[in-house]
Amino acid sequence: MAVKDRDRFSTATRLRLLGEQTAARVYRSQTRRQARRSRLTSRAALLALVLCSLVVALAYPMRQYVSQRADIADLQREKQQARQRVEQLRDLKARWQDDAYAEQQVRLRLHYVMPGETGFVVVDPDAARKSRADLGAADRPWYSNVWDGVDKSDASGRKN
């Protein structure tokens, strides 16, 4: 027994036992980690599969919902604009019911005058010069006159 006790207290024996204990701890911790990893990995895979299936299942209804909400908002905006237009037309109709407004518009738009009044039309002097320049248009072919009219209308659109 003395040999056994002496062997037990020797440095080599203690180092060997310490190494075996450490190896056993490392082995146990590795098996626990592997067991945890495998469980965690399968759980994570299942969770990912469930989430992906939910996303796929809800993607189309959510897109439809958002699209329909946008359509509803557009229709409500159009409805509001139509109401405003109806109100404007009602106001205009009410104004035309008034004889004074109708008379004012007739004078303004049709250049009517009341009996006993003298009507005047003011002509722009530059317009007379421009019309004289167009007198030479009778000598040219008709398609040149048409093309010049298109050019003039295009040029007047650019100024505004």
XYZ file of N, CA, C and O in Angstrom:
640
model
N 0.804 -1.169 0.000
C 0.000 0.000 0.000
C 0.863 1.255 0.000
O 0.459 2.267 -0.537
N 1.969 1.160 0.559
C 2.875 2.295 0.613
C 3.313 2.679 -0.778
O 3.468 3.853 -1.104
N 3.483 1.653 -1.614
C 3.874 1.929 -2.999
C 2.728 2.622 -3.714
O 2.930 3.560 -4.486
N 1.542 2.162 -3.396
C 0.366 2.764 -4.040
C 0.193 4.205 -3.588
O -0.091 5.082 -4.395
N 0.379 4.471 -2.270
C 0.254 5.828 -1.763
C 1.344 6.720 -2.314
O 1.115 7.873 -2.665
N 2.563 6.154 -2.360
C 3.663 6.937 -2.880
C 3.410 7.259 -4.343
O 3.675 8.349 -4.816
N 2.869 6.282 -5.073
C 2.559 6.481 -6.488
C 1.463 7.527 -6.640
O 1.472 8.306 -7.580
N 0.555 7.564 -5.688
C -0.554 8.511 -5.740
C -0.081 9.940 -5.539
O -0.651 10.866 -6.103
N 0.951 10.134 -4.772
C 1.436 11.469 -4.491
C 2.566 11.894 -5.409
O 3.063 13.006 -5.313
N 2.919 11.082 -6.344
C 4.012 11.460 -7.245
C 3.516 12.502 -8.247
O 2.325 12.593 -8.573
N 4.418 13.294 -8.733
C 4.079 14.385 -9.647
C 3.551 13.846 -10.968
O 2.573 14.362 -11.524
N 4.150 12.808 -11.457
C 3.726 12.244 -12.732
C 2.305 11.705 -12.637
O 1.472 11.892 -13.548
N 2.012 11.057 -11.505
C 0.677 10.505 -11.325
C -0.346 11.619 -11.210
O -1.425 11.567 -11.809
N 0.008 12.656 -10.454
C -0.928 13.774 -10.295
C -1.159 14.483 -11.627
O -2.280 14.846 -11.955
N -0.118 14.642 -12.399
C -0.289 15.295 -13.715
C -1.142 14.443 -14.646
O -1.963 14.956 -15.400
N -0.914 13.134 -14.598
C -1.712 12.236 -15.432
C -3.177 12.300 -15.032
O -4.071 12.410 -15.880
N -3.466 12.279 -13.745
C -4.850 12.363 -13.262
C -5.473 13.710 -13.609
O -6.637 13.792 -14.031
N -4.689 14.755 -13.434
C -5.181 16.088 -13.780
C -5.508 16.184 -15.278
O -6.527 16.734 -15.674
N -4.672 15.625 -16.123
C -4.920 15.610 -17.560
C -6.154 14.810 -17.908
O -6.954 15.208 -18.767
N -6.328 13.673 -17.261
C -7.512 12.852 -17.520
C -8.785 13.585 -17.100
O -9.802 13.557 -17.811
N -8.745 14.259 -15.947
C -9.918 15.001 -15.471
C -10.250 16.164 -16.425
O -11.412 16.404 -16.758
N -9.206 16.852 -16.851
C -9.410 17.971 -17.773
C -9.968 17.474 -19.096
O -10.898 18.071 -19.670
N -9.431 16.375 -19.576
C -9.921 15.809 -20.835
C -11.382 15.386 -20.704
O -12.191 15.579 -21.623
N -11.718 14.817 -19.534
C -13.105 14.399 -19.319
C -14.032 15.603 -19.285
O -15.137 15.574 -19.855
N -13.584 16.707 -18.643
C -14.408 17.921 -18.608
C -14.598 18.506 -20.007
O -15.691 18.906 -20.383
N -13.507 18.561 -20.751
C -13.584 19.106 -22.110
C -14.505 18.244 -22.963
O -15.342 18.754 -23.711
N -14.365 16.947 -22.845
C -15.204 16.048 -23.623
C -16.669 16.241 -23.261
O -17.538 16.305 -24.134
N -16.970 16.352 -21.932
C -18.353 16.569 -21.511
C -18.901 17.905 -22.017
O -20.028 17.986 -22.486
N -18.093 18.946 -21.934
C -18.582 20.249 -22.393
C -18.789 20.251 -23.911
O -19.715 20.866 -24.421
N -17.922 19.546 -24.644
C -18.095 19.478 -26.098
C -19.360 18.722 -26.466
O -20.094 19.113 -27.371
N -19.637 17.655 -25.767
C -20.852 16.898 -26.078
C -22.084 17.714 -25.726
O -23.085 17.665 -26.431
N -22.008 18.487 -24.629
C -23.145 19.347 -24.273
C -23.350 20.425 -25.338
O -24.475 20.715 -25.732
N -22.254 21.043 -25.774
C -22.361 22.085 -26.805
C -22.921 21.518 -28.096
O -23.749 22.133 -28.752
N -22.424 20.346 -28.452
C -22.921 19.734 -29.686
C -24.404 19.415 -29.551
O -25.174 19.596 -30.492
N -24.793 18.950 -28.380
C -26.203 18.643 -28.172
C -27.016 19.932 -28.229
O -28.085 19.986 -28.835
N -26.503 20.993 -27.609
C -27.214 22.268 -27.658
C -27.251 22.822 -29.070
O -28.253 23.318 -29.523
N -26.136 22.755 -29.750
C -26.091 23.273 -31.121
C -27.066 22.540 -32.030
O -27.768 23.148 -32.793
N -27.087 21.250 -31.905
C -27.984 20.500 -32.772
C -29.435 20.836 -32.448
O -30.254 20.971 -33.341
N -29.757 20.983 -31.158
C -31.117 21.365 -30.798
C -31.423 22.786 -31.279
O -32.467 23.050 -31.833
N -30.509 23.697 -31.039
C -30.694 25.078 -31.437
C -30.785 25.198 -32.960
O -31.598 25.927 -33.476
N -29.996 24.477 -33.646
C -30.004 24.521 -35.105
C -31.331 24.005 -35.651
O -31.912 24.603 -36.549
N -31.826 22.930 -35.113
C -33.104 22.406 -35.611
C -34.245 23.353 -35.250
O -35.154 23.578 -36.046
N -34.161 23.930 -34.061
C -35.187 24.897 -33.672
C -35.127 26.136 -34.551
O -36.145 26.672 -34.976
N -33.913 26.594 -34.789
C -33.753 27.778 -35.631
C -34.233 27.503 -37.044
O -34.883 28.351 -37.675
N -33.940 26.324 -37.554
C -34.392 25.967 -38.893
C -35.915 25.900 -38.944
O -36.537 26.381 -39.906
N -36.508 25.334 -37.936
C -37.968 25.258 -37.882
C -38.578 26.651 -37.784
O -39.558 26.972 -38.468
N -37.992 27.491 -36.923
C -38.476 28.861 -36.788
C -38.345 29.622 -38.113
O -39.264 30.329 -38.526
N -37.210 29.467 -38.772
C -37.015 30.123 -40.062
C -38.018 29.615 -41.091
O -38.566 30.399 -41.875
N -38.282 28.342 -41.089
C -39.257 27.766 -42.017
C -40.657 28.314 -41.749
O -41.380 28.686 -42.681
N -41.024 28.410 -40.478
C -42.342 28.955 -40.130
C -42.447 30.417 -40.534
O -43.459 30.855 -41.103
N -41.404 31.209 -40.240
C -41.422 32.623 -40.604
C -41.494 32.816 -42.114
O -42.245 33.672 -42.599
N -40.725 32.025 -42.843
C -40.768 32.138 -44.309
C -42.144 31.771 -44.853
O -42.660 32.436 -45.757
N -42.740 30.740 -44.299
C -44.070 30.355 -44.775
C -45.101 31.426 -44.422
O -46.008 31.705 -45.215
N -44.959 32.072 -43.256
C -45.867 33.168 -42.910
C -45.686 34.351 -43.849
O -46.672 34.963 -44.278
N -44.453 34.680 -44.153
C -44.191 35.797 -45.070
C -44.784 35.500 -46.441
O -45.446 36.350 -47.043
N -44.574 34.303 -46.923
C -45.120 33.930 -48.234
C -46.641 33.918 -48.196
O -47.303 34.381 -49.134
N -47.204 33.413 -47.116
C -48.667 33.323 -47.026
C -49.311 34.697 -46.898
O -50.409 34.919 -47.408
N -48.631 35.646 -46.236
C -49.229 36.960 -45.998
C -48.802 38.017 -47.009
O -49.358 39.122 -46.995
N -47.862 37.727 -47.874
C -47.356 38.737 -48.813
C -48.458 39.203 -49.770
O -48.669 40.407 -49.943
N -49.139 38.291 -50.403
C -50.165 38.670 -51.381
C -51.347 39.398 -50.732
O -51.758 40.449 -51.231
N -51.896 38.892 -49.619
C -52.997 39.654 -48.990
C -52.572 41.044 -48.523
O -53.345 41.999 -48.640
N -51.349 41.178 -48.022
C -50.886 42.498 -47.586
C -50.736 43.431 -48.779
O -51.069 44.618 -48.696
N -50.234 42.916 -49.894
C -50.112 43.743 -51.096
C -51.490 44.183 -51.579
O -51.694 45.338 -51.951
N -52.441 43.285 -51.548
C -53.803 43.627 -51.940
C -54.401 44.670 -50.993
O -55.071 45.601 -51.432
N -54.163 44.511 -49.719
C -54.676 45.453 -48.723
C -54.122 46.850 -48.971
O -54.867 47.833 -48.998
N -52.809 46.942 -49.160
C -52.178 48.241 -49.397
C -52.691 48.851 -50.700
O -52.992 50.046 -50.773
N -52.824 48.031 -51.720
C -53.326 48.506 -53.008
C -54.766 49.017 -52.885
O -55.104 50.080 -53.420
N -55.593 48.299 -52.180
C -56.981 48.720 -52.012
C -57.085 49.983 -51.169
O -57.926 50.839 -51.438
N -56.224 50.117 -50.156
C -56.237 51.341 -49.362
C -55.838 52.544 -50.220
O -56.403 53.628 -50.082
N -54.879 52.346 -51.120
C -54.474 53.428 -52.018
C -55.616 53.776 -52.970
O -55.871 54.965 -53.238
N -56.307 52.766 -53.478
C -57.457 53.015 -54.357
C -58.559 53.774 -53.620
O -59.180 54.683 -54.177
N -58.799 53.387 -52.390
C -59.829 54.067 -51.592
C -59.452 55.527 -51.371
O -60.302 56.423 -51.497
N -58.182 55.775 -51.080
C -57.727 57.161 -50.877
C -57.884 57.973 -52.160
O -58.326 59.130 -52.124
N -57.559 57.361 -53.312
C -57.724 58.055 -54.595
C -59.194 58.371 -54.863
O -59.526 59.475 -55.312
N -60.061 57.415 -54.596
C -61.487 57.639 -54.826
C -62.050 58.711 -53.899
O -62.892 59.518 -54.312
N -61.582 58.732 -52.667
C -62.045 59.770 -51.745
C -61.575 61.149 -52.199
O -62.317 62.128 -52.104
N -60.333 61.212 -52.720
C -59.830 62.489 -53.226
C -60.642 62.935 -54.443
O -61.020 64.101 -54.556
N -60.943 62.009 -55.345
C -61.768 62.338 -56.511
C -63.168 62.784 -56.085
O -63.743 63.707 -56.677
N -63.705 62.129 -55.087
C -65.033 62.486 -54.578
C -65.025 63.907 -54.036
O -65.947 64.695 -54.307
N -63.975 64.255 -53.284
C -63.862 65.602 -52.739
C -63.729 66.637 -53.862
O -64.351 67.693 -53.813
N -62.951 66.323 -54.888
C -62.812 67.233 -56.016
C -64.131 67.394 -56.762
O -64.477 68.500 -57.205
N -64.865 66.308 -56.912
C -66.173 66.387 -57.580
C -67.138 67.250 -56.774
O -67.904 68.040 -57.348
N -67.105 67.112 -55.450
C -67.967 67.953 -54.612
C -67.618 69.428 -54.767
O -68.496 70.281 -54.848
N -66.318 69.720 -54.793
C -65.901 71.109 -54.970
C -66.345 71.644 -56.324
O -66.805 72.781 -56.433
N -66.235 70.823 -57.350
C -66.659 71.243 -58.697
C -68.168 71.480 -58.733
O -68.641 72.438 -59.357
N -68.938 70.631 -58.072
C -70.390 70.809 -58.012
C -70.722 72.125 -57.311
O -71.608 72.878 -57.757
N -70.004 72.426 -56.229
C -70.237 73.690 -55.521
C -69.904 74.885 -56.414
O -70.645 75.881 -56.433
N -68.821 74.795 -57.163
C -68.466 75.882 -58.078
C -69.550 76.074 -59.144
O -69.925 77.208 -59.463
N -70.039 74.971 -59.682
C -71.079 75.065 -60.703
C -72.380 75.616 -60.133
O -73.087 76.377 -60.811
N -72.706 75.248 -58.898
C -73.906 75.809 -58.260
C -73.763 77.316 -58.059
O -74.717 78.071 -58.275
N -72.562 77.737 -57.634
C -72.323 79.175 -57.474
C -72.455 79.896 -58.812
O -73.049 80.978 -58.891
N -71.890 79.302 -59.853
C -71.971 79.920 -61.183
C -73.420 79.987 -61.669
O -73.853 81.008 -62.225
N -74.180 78.939 -61.412
C -75.589 78.926 -61.803
C -76.360 80.017 -61.058
O -77.187 80.727 -61.649
N -76.062 80.155 -59.771
C -76.740 81.188 -58.980
C -76.375 82.585 -59.487
O -77.230 83.483 -59.536
N -75.113 82.772 -59.894
C -74.720 84.072 -60.437
C -75.443 84.360 -61.744
O -75.849 85.487 -61.998
N -75.584 83.336 -62.601
C -76.259 83.554 -63.878
C -77.752 83.817 -63.681
O -78.397 84.366 -64.569
N -78.304 83.417 -62.556
C -79.709 83.718 -62.264
C -79.922 85.215 -62.022
O -81.014 85.731 -62.217
N -78.842 85.888 -61.604
C -78.915 87.331 -61.344
C -78.849 88.086 -62.670
O -77.943 87.870 -63.479
N -79.818 88.964 -62.909
C -79.867 89.705 -64.173
C -78.687 90.651 -64.331
O -78.185 90.840 -65.446
N -78.212 91.238 -63.277
C -77.092 92.174 -63.361
C -75.817 91.453 -63.814
O -75.065 91.961 -64.647
N -75.593 90.264 -63.294
C -74.406 89.496 -63.697
C -74.523 89.073 -65.163
O -73.555 89.162 -65.917
N -75.706 88.611 -65.564
C -75.902 88.203 -66.960
C -75.677 89.388 -67.898
O -75.031 89.247 -68.947
N -76.182 90.551 -67.529
C -75.992 91.746 -68.361
C -74.505 92.112 -68.441
O -73.996 92.445 -69.515
N -73.818 92.024 -67.330
C -72.387 92.333 -67.312
C -71.619 91.380 -68.227
O -70.743 91.803 -68.979
N -71.943 90.106 -68.175
C -71.241 89.128 -69.008
C -71.553 89.335 -70.492
O -70.676 89.175 -71.338
N -72.793 89.681 -70.817
C -73.154 89.929 -72.213
C -72.370 91.128 -72.746
O -71.849 91.107 -73.859
N -72.291 92.187 -71.957
C -71.528 93.368 -72.380
C -70.049 93.024 -72.557
O -69.413 93.439 -73.515
N -69.510 92.251 -71.625
C -68.089 91.928 -71.648
C -67.740 90.982 -72.791
O -66.795 91.221 -73.549
N -68.488 89.930 -72.931
C -68.133 88.884 -73.895
C -68.619 89.186 -75.320
O -67.934 88.877 -76.283
N -69.815 89.749 -75.456
C -70.385 89.951 -76.784
C -70.311 91.403 -77.261
O -70.771 91.709 -78.352
N -69.764 92.282 -76.417
C -69.607 93.705 -76.738
C -70.941 94.374 -77.044
O -71.040 95.211 -77.933
N -71.960 93.991 -76.308
C -73.270 94.638 -76.470
C -73.264 95.957 -75.697
O -72.559 96.094 -74.697
N -74.086 96.891 -76.191
C -74.280 98.164 -75.492
C -75.769 98.397 -75.336
O -76.581 97.890 -76.101
N -76.110 99.159 -74.319
C -77.512 99.484 -74.079
C -77.933 100.604 -75.023
O -77.078 101.355 -75.515
N -79.234 100.720 -75.310
C -79.686 101.799 -76.186
C -79.298 103.164 -75.614
O -79.423 103.414 -74.427
N -78.758 104.005 -76.472
C -78.331 105.327 -76.062
C -76.855 105.383 -75.687
O -76.292 106.455 -75.524
N -76.187 104.244 -75.539
C -74.767 104.216 -75.225
C -73.970 104.106 -76.520
O -74.457 103.619 -77.529
N -72.739 104.541 -76.465
C -71.852 104.449 -77.622
C -70.775 103.423 -77.302
O -70.103 103.515 -76.266
N -70.608 102.467 -78.180
C -69.611 101.435 -77.962
C -68.292 101.788 -78.630
O -68.263 102.328 -79.733
N -67.213 101.532 -77.971
C -65.882 101.783 -78.507
C -65.085 100.488 -78.496
O -65.177 99.692 -77.569
N -64.264 100.312 -79.552
C -63.353 99.179 -79.613
C -61.955 99.761 -79.807
O -61.701 100.494 -80.769
N -61.041 99.461 -78.908
C -59.675 99.964 -78.993
C -58.841 98.896 -79.684
O -58.810 97.741 -79.274
N -58.165 99.317 -80.740
C -57.355 98.395 -81.527
C -55.889 98.663 -81.209
O -55.447 99.813 -81.172
N -55.143 97.622 -81.039
C -53.706 97.736 -80.768
C -53.006 98.147 -82.057
O -53.152 97.477 -83.089
N -52.226 99.223 -82.063
C -51.561 99.652 -83.291
C -50.542 98.629 -83.793
O -50.327 98.490 -85.000
N -49.937 97.879 -82.904
C -48.985 96.856 -83.346
C -49.694 95.746 -84.109
O -49.129 95.160 -85.034
N -50.923 95.486 -83.762
C -51.681 94.454 -84.464
C -51.939 94.870 -85.902
O -51.938 94.031 -86.814
N -52.149 96.177 -86.155
C -52.367 96.652 -87.522
C -51.104 96.452 -88.354
O -51.180 96.054 -89.521
N -49.942 96.720 -87.778
C -48.685 96.519 -88.512
C -48.480 95.042 -88.836
O -48.025 94.690 -89.906
N -48.805 94.181 -87.877
C -48.637 92.752 -88.101
C -49.569 92.260 -89.194
O -49.202 91.420 -90.013
N -50.787 92.779 -89.223
C -51.733 92.330 -90.251
C -51.288 92.798 -91.627
O -51.518 92.131 -92.623
N -50.646 93.990 -91.712
C -50.124 94.445 -93.001
C -48.996 93.547 -93.490
O -48.836 93.333 -94.673
N -48.217 93.016 -92.565
C -47.132 92.118 -92.947
C -47.687 90.815 -93.510
O -47.061 90.184 -94.359
N -48.870 90.440 -93.072
C -49.480 89.210 -93.563
C -50.152 89.377 -94.921
O -50.623 88.405 -95.497
N -50.215 90.615 -95.449
C -50.848 90.813 -96.744
C -50.089 90.096 -97.846
O -50.679 89.672 -98.837
N -48.779 89.917 -97.702
C -47.987 89.219 -98.714
C -48.243 87.729 -98.710
O -47.751 87.005 -99.562
N -49.015 87.231 -97.782
C -49.277 85.805 -97.690
C -50.131 85.303 -98.843
O -50.110 84.119 -99.162
N -50.837 86.192 -99.516
C -51.688 85.753 -100.623
C -50.860 85.312 -101.824
O -51.332 84.532 -102.656
N -49.623 85.796 -101.917
C -48.775 85.432 -103.043
C -48.116 84.073 -102.871
O -47.615 83.507 -103.843
N -48.125 83.537 -101.676
C -47.438 82.265 -101.419
C -48.420 81.100 -101.508
O -49.635 81.286 -101.443
N -47.887 79.864 -101.631
C -48.785 78.699 -101.638
C -49.452 78.512 -100.271
O -48.948 78.950 -99.245
N -50.580 77.848 -100.266
C -51.373 77.720 -99.056
C -50.634 76.982 -97.952
O -50.774 77.278 -96.774
N -49.823 75.972 -98.297
C -49.150 75.195 -97.275
C -48.078 76.027 -96.566
O -47.786 75.795 -95.403
N -47.527 77.019 -97.218
C -46.571 77.917 -96.552
C -47.291 78.752 -95.502
O -46.761 79.004 -94.415
N -48.509 79.207 -95.861
C -49.289 79.980 -94.889
C -49.645 79.128 -93.667
O -49.611 79.606 -92.532
N -49.985 77.864 -93.910
C -50.323 76.972 -92.803
C -49.098 76.767 -91.912
O -49.178 76.845 -90.691
N -47.961 76.540 -92.529
C -46.739 76.304 -91.766
C -46.334 77.546 -90.964
O -45.902 77.442 -89.827
N -46.500 78.711 -91.554
C -46.207 79.951 -90.824
C -47.147 80.121 -89.633
O -46.732 80.584 -88.564
N -48.409 79.754 -89.807
C -49.357 79.825 -88.689
C -48.954 78.904 -87.557
O -49.062 79.256 -86.386
N -48.482 77.706 -87.909
C -48.032 76.760 -86.884
C -46.816 77.329 -86.158
O -46.715 77.272 -84.927
N -45.880 77.892 -86.905
C -44.682 78.496 -86.281
C -45.057 79.639 -85.354
O -44.504 79.765 -84.252
N -45.967 80.494 -85.776
C -46.358 81.616 -84.941
C -47.055 81.168 -83.656
O -46.812 81.704 -82.585
N -47.920 80.188 -83.778
C -48.601 79.706 -82.577
C -47.624 79.004 -81.645
O -47.742 79.130 -80.423
N -46.642 78.319 -82.189
C -45.625 77.675 -81.368
C -44.769 78.710 -80.663
O -44.448 78.577 -79.483
N -44.420 79.775 -81.354
C -43.606 80.836 -80.759
C -44.376 81.571 -79.665
O -43.810 81.927 -78.637
N -45.647 81.779 -79.855
C -46.437 82.454 -78.817
C -46.598 81.566 -77.581
O -46.687 82.045 -76.474
N -46.605 80.254 -77.762
C -46.695 79.337 -76.632
C -45.425 79.336 -75.800
O -45.441 79.108 -74.609
N -44.276 79.582 -76.418
C -43.004 79.609 -75.695
C -42.856 80.849 -74.841
O -42.217 80.838 -73.815
N -43.426 81.958 -75.275
C -43.304 83.212 -74.524
C -44.033 83.115 -73.199
O -43.636 83.705 -72.223
N -45.134 82.404 -73.157
C -45.917 82.292 -71.925
C -45.295 81.277 -71.078
O -45.035 81.029 -70.110
